[in-house]
Coordinates of C-alpha atoms and ligand atoms in Angstrom, one line a residue:
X1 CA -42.9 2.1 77.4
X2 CA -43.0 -1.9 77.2
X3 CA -41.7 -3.7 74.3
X4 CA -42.7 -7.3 74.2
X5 CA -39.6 -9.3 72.1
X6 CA -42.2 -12.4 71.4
X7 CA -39.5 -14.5 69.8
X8 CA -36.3 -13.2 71.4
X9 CA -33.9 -10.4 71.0
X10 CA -30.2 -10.0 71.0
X11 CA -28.8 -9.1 74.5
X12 CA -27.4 -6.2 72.0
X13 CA -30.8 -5.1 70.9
X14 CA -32.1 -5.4 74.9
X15 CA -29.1 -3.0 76.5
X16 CA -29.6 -0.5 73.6
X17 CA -33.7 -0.6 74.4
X18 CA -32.8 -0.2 78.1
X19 CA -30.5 2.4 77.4
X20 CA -33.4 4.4 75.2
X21 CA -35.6 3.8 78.7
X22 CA -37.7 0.9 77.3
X23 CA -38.7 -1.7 79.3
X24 CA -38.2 -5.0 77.3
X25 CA -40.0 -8.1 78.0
X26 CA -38.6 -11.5 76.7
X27 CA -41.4 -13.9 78.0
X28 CA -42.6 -16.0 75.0
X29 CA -46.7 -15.6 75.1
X30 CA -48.8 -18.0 73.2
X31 CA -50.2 -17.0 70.3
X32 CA -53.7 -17.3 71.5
X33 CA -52.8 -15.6 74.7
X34 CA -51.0 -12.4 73.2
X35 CA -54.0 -10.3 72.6
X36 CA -55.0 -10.4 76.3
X37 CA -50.5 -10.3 77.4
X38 CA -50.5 -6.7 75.3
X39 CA -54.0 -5.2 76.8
X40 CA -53.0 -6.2 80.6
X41 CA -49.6 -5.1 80.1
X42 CA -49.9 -2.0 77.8
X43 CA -47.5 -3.2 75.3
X44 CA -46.3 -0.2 72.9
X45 CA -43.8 -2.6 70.5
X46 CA -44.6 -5.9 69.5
X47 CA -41.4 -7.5 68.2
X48 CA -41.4 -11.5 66.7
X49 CA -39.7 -12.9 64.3
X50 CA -41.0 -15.8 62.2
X51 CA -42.7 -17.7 64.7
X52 CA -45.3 -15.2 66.3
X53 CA -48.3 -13.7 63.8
X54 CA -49.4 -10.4 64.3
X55 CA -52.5 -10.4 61.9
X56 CA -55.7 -8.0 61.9
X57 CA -57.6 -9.4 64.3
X58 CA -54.8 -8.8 66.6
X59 CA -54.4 -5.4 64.8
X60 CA -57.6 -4.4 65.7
X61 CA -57.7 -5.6 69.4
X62 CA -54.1 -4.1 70.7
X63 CA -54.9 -0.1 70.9
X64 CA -51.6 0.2 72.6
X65 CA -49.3 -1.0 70.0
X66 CA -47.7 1.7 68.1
X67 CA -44.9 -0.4 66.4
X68 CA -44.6 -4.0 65.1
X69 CA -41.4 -4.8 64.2
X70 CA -39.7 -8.2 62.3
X71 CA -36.1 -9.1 63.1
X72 CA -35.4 -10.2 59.6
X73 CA -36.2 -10.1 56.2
X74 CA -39.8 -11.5 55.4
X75 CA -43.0 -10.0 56.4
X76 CA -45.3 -12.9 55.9
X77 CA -46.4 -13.2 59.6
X78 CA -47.5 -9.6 60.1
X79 CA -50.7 -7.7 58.3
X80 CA -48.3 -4.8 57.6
X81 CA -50.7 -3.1 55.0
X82 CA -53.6 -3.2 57.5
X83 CA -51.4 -2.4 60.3
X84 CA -49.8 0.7 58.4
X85 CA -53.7 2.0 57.6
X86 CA -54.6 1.7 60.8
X87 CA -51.4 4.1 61.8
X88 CA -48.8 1.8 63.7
X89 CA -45.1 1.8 62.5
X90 CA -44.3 -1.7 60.5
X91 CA -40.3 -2.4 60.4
X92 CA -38.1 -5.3 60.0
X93 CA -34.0 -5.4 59.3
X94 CA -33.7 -6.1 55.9
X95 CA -29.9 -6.2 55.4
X96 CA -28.9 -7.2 59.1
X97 CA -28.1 -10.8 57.6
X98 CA -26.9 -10.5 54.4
X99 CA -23.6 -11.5 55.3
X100 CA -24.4 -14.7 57.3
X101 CA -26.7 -16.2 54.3
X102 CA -23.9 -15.1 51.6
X103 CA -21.1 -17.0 54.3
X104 CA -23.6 -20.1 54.5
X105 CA -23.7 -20.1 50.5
X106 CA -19.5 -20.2 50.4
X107 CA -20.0 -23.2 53.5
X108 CA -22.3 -25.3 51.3
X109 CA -19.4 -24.1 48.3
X110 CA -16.5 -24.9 49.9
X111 CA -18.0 -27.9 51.3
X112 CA -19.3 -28.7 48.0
X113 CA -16.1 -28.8 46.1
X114 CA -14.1 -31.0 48.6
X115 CA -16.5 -33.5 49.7
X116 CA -17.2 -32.5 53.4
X117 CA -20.4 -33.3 53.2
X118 CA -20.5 -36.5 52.1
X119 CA -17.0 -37.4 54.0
X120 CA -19.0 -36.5 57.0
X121 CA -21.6 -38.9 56.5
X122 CA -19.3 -41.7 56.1
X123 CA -16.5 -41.5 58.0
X124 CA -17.8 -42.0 61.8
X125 CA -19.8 -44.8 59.9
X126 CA -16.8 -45.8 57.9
X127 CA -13.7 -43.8 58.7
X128 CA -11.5 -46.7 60.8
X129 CA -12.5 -49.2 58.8
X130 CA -12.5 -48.3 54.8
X131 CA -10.2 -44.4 55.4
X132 CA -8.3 -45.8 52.2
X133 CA -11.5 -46.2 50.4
X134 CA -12.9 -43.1 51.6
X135 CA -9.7 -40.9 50.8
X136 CA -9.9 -42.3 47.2
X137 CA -13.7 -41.2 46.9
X138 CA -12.7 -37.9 47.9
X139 CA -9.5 -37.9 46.2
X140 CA -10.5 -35.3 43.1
X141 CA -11.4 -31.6 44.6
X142 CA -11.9 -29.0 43.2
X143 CA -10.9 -25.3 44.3
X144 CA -13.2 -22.1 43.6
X145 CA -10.6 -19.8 43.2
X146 CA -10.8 -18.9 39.3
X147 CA -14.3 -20.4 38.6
X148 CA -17.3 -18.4 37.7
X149 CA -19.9 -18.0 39.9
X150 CA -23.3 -16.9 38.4
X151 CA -25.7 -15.3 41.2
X152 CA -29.3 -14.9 40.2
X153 CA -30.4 -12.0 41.9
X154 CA -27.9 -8.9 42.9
X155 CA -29.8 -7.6 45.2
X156 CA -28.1 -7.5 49.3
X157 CA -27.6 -11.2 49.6
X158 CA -26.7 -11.7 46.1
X159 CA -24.2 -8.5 47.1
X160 CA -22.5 -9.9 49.5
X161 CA -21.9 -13.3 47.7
X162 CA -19.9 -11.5 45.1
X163 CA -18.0 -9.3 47.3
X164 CA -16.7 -12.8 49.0
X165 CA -16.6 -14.5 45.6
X166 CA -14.2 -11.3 44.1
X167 CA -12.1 -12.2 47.3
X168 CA -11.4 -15.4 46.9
X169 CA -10.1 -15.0 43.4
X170 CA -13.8 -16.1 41.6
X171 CA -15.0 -14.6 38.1
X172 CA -18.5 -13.3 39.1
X173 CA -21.4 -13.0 36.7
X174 CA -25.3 -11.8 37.5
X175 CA -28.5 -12.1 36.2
X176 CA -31.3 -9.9 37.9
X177 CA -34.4 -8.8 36.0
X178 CA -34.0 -4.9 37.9
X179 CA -30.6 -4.5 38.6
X180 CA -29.1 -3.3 35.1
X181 CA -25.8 -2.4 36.2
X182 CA -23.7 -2.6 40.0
X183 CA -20.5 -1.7 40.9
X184 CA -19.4 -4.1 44.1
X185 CA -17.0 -2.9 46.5
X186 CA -14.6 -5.2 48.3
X187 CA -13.3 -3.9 51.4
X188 CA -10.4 -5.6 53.4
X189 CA -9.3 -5.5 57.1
X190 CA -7.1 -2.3 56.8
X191 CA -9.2 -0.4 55.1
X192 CA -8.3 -0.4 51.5
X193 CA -11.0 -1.7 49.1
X194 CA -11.3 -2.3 45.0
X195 CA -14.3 -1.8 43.1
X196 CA -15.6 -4.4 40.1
X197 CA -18.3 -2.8 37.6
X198 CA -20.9 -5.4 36.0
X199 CA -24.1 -5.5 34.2
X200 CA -26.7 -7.8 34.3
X201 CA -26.9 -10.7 31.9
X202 CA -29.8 -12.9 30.5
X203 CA -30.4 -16.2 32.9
X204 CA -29.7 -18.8 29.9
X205 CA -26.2 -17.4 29.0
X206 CA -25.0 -17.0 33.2
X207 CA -26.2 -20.8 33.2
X208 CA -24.1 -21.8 30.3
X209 CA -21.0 -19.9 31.8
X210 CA -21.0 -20.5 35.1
X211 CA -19.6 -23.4 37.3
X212 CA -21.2 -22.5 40.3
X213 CA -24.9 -21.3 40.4
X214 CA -26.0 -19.2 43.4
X215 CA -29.9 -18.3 43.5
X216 CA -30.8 -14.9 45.9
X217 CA -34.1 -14.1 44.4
X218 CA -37.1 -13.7 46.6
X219 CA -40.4 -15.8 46.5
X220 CA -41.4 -16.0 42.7
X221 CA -44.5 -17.6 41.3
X222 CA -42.6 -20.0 39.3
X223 CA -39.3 -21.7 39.6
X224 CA -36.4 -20.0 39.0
X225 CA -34.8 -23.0 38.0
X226 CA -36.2 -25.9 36.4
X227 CA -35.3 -28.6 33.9
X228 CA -34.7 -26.4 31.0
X229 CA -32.5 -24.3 32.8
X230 CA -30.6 -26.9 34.3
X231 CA -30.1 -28.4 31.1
X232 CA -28.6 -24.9 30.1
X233 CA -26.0 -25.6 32.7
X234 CA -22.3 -27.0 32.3
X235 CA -22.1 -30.2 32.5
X236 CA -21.0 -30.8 36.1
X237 CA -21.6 -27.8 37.2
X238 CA -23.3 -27.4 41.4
X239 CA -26.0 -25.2 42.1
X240 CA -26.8 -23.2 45.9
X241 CA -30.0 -22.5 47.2
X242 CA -30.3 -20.3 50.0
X243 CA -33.3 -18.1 48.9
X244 CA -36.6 -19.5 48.9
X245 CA -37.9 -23.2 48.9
X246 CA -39.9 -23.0 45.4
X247 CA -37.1 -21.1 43.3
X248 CA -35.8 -24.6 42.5
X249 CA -38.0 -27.4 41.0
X250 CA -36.6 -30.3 43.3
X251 CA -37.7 -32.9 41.9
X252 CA -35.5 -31.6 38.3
X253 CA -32.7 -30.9 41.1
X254 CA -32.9 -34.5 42.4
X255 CA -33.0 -35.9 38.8
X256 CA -30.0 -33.9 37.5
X257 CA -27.8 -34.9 40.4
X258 CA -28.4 -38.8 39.9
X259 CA -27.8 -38.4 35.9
X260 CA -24.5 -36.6 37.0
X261 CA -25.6 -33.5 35.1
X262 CA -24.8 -31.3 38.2
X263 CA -21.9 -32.5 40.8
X264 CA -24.0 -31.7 43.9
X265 CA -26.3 -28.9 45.3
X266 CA -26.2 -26.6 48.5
X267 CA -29.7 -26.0 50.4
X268 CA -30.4 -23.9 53.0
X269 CA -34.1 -23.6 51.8
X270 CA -37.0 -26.2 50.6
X271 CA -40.4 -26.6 48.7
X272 CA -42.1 -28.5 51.7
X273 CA -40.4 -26.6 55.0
X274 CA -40.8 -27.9 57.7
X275 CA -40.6 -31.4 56.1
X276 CA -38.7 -31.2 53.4
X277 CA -39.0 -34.5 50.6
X278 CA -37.2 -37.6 52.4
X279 CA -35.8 -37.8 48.4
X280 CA -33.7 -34.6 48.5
X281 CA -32.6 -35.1 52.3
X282 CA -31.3 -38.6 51.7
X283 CA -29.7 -37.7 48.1
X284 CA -26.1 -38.2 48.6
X285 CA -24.7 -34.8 46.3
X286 CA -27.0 -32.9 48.3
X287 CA -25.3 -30.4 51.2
X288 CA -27.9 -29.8 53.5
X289 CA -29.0 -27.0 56.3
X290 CA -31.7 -26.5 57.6
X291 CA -32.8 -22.7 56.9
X292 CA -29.8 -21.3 59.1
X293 CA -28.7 -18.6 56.7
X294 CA -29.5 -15.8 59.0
X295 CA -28.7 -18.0 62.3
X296 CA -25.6 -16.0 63.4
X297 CA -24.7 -14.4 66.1
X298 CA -23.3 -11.4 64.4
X299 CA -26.9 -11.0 62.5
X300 CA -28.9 -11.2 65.6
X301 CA -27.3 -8.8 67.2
X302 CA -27.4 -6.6 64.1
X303 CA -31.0 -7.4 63.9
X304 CA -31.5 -6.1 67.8
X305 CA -29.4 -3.0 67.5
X306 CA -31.1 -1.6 64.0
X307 CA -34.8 -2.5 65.7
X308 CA -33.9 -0.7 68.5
X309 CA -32.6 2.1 66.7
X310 CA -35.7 2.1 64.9
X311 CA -37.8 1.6 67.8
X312 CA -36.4 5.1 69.6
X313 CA -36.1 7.3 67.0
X314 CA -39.6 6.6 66.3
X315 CA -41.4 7.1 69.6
X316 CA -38.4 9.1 71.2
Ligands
NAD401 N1 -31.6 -18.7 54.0 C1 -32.0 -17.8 54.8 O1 -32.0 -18.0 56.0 C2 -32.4 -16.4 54.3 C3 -32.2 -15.3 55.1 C4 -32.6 -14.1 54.5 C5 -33.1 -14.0 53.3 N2 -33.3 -15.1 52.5 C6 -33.9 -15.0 51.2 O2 -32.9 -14.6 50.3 C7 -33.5 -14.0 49.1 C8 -32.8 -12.7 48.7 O3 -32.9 -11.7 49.8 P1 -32.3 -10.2 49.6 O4 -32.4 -9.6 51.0 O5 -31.0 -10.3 48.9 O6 -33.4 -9.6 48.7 P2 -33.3 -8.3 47.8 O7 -34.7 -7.9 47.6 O8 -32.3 -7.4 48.3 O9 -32.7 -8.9 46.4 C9 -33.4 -9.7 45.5 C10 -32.9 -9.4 44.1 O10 -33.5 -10.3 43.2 C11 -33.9 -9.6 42.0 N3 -35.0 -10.4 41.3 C12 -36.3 -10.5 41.6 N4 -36.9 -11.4 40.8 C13 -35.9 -11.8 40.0 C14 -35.9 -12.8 38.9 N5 -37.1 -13.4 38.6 N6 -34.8 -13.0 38.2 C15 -33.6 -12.3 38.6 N7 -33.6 -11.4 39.6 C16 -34.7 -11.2 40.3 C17 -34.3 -8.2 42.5 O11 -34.2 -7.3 41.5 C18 -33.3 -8.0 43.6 O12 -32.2 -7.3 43.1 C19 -35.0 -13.9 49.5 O13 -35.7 -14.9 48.9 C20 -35.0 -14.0 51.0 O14 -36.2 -14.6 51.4 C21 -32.9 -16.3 53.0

């Protein structure tokens, strides 16, 4: 049986195929191409990843595909109700990168609190000719360890945020409208591991207690966080945004950081991806990736080995 890995695989994901006695084609078809690449090659499993679309039409004209499968979280790309009624297998790898975006959020933190990002802005512009200036700009860090975090959202990301949070000595609070009560387990290299019990808390009063705001929520309707609730915030406090572009009303963000209400803010995500507003990208409290939160090694290879696991004990 062919699989076709539209958008790539893991060289992880590929050996464990092979080994299952799938043959696994990497070739990257054109979108308007790929109905007629599936018929002519028989294609059983159609694997992409954001970039590729496997809507109805191509539902409808594929009779070979039994399985479509997202490496990843979101399913936006794929008709996976129409897909499912018309019998093929949809699956994805929800939690294969929860770690890597909950790492990215402590890079933008960590970051945050001493300056990198900024400091690396400046000093190949800067660095030989003003360091003594520069040094005193960045003169008054700040560490995490005994700050409150507040994540919005305690669901796998928001997980593994606190688990690194509890680690590094943080007081951790959530707020998440399902989740009444968690108990987060930090485990260390040699196998030992403490458990923390918490319950959920309304948004306004985690916004008022925390330094550090961390948003894991998926796509809402409205923002998460607008002016109101940044005015709920400490005064000075930062705010991380690896989610969703839309949980944050940027152009509130943008405001607060100029008044000095907030001291800066991480984002991995934006309202207007691909081109995000030249307003936040050139704001100079702003830490800035662009959507990388799952971009790590160790998560794509996650993501190959659970698809393929998925892939064989389905049609195996
Ligand atoms: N930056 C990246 O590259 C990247 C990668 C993967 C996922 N994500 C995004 O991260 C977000 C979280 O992903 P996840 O896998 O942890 O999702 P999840 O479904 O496991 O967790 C989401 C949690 O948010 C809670 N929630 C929903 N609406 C809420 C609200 N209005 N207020 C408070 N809590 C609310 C849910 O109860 C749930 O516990 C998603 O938006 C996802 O798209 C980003």
């Amino acid at each position: 049986m062919k699989v076709l890995a539209n958008d790539g695989i893991s060289t992880s994901g590929i050996d464990a195929l092979t080994a299952g006695g799938f043959e696994v084609i990497t070739t990257n078809v054109a979108q308007e191409q790929l109905i007629n690449y599936i018929n002519e090659n028989q294609i059983t499993v159609l694997l992409v990843r954001s970039a590729t679309t496997a809507r109805k039409e191509l539902i409808d004209a594929c009779p070979s595909l039994k399985i479509i499968g997202r490496g990843g979280v979101g399913m936006d790309n794929i008709d996976v109700e129409y897909a499912r009624e018309k019998g093929l297998n949809v699956i994805n790898t929800p939690a294969a990168s929860s770690a890597s975006v909950a790492e990215l959020v402590f890079a933008h933190l960590y970051g945050g609190v001493r300056f990198l990002f900024d400091a690396n802005r400046h000093m190949p512009l800067e660095g030989d000719s003003k360091f003594k200036i520069l040094k005193k700009n960045y003169a008054k860090g700040n560490e995490l360890r005994g700050k409150t975090i507040g994540i919005i959202g305690l669901g796998r990301i928001g997980m593994e945020v606190a688990k690194i949070a509890l680690g590094v000595g943080m007081r951790v609070i959530y707020s998440d409208s399902f989740v009444e009560s968690a108990q987060v387990k930090v485990e260390f290299f040699d196998g030992q591991s403490v458990s923390f019990d918490f319950r959920t808390q309304p948004i306004s009063e985690l916004l008022a207690k925390s330094d550090f705001v961390s948003i894991h929520v998926p796509a809402q309707k409205d923002y998460i966080i607008g002016k109101a609730q940044i005015d709920q915030m400490k005064d000075g406090a930062a705010i991380i945004n690896a989610a969703r572009g839309g949980v944050i009303d940027e152009v509130a963000l943008i405001e607060a950081l100029e008044s000095g209400k907030l001291s800066f803010a991480g984002l991995d995500v934006f309202e207007n991806e691909p081109t995000p507003a030249v307003k936040v990208l050139m704001n100079g409290n702003v830490s800035l990736s662009p959507h990388i939160g799952a971009a790590t090694n160790e998560a794509q290879d996650r993501i190959g080995t659970e698809l393929a696991a998925q892939i064989i004990s389905i049609l195996k």
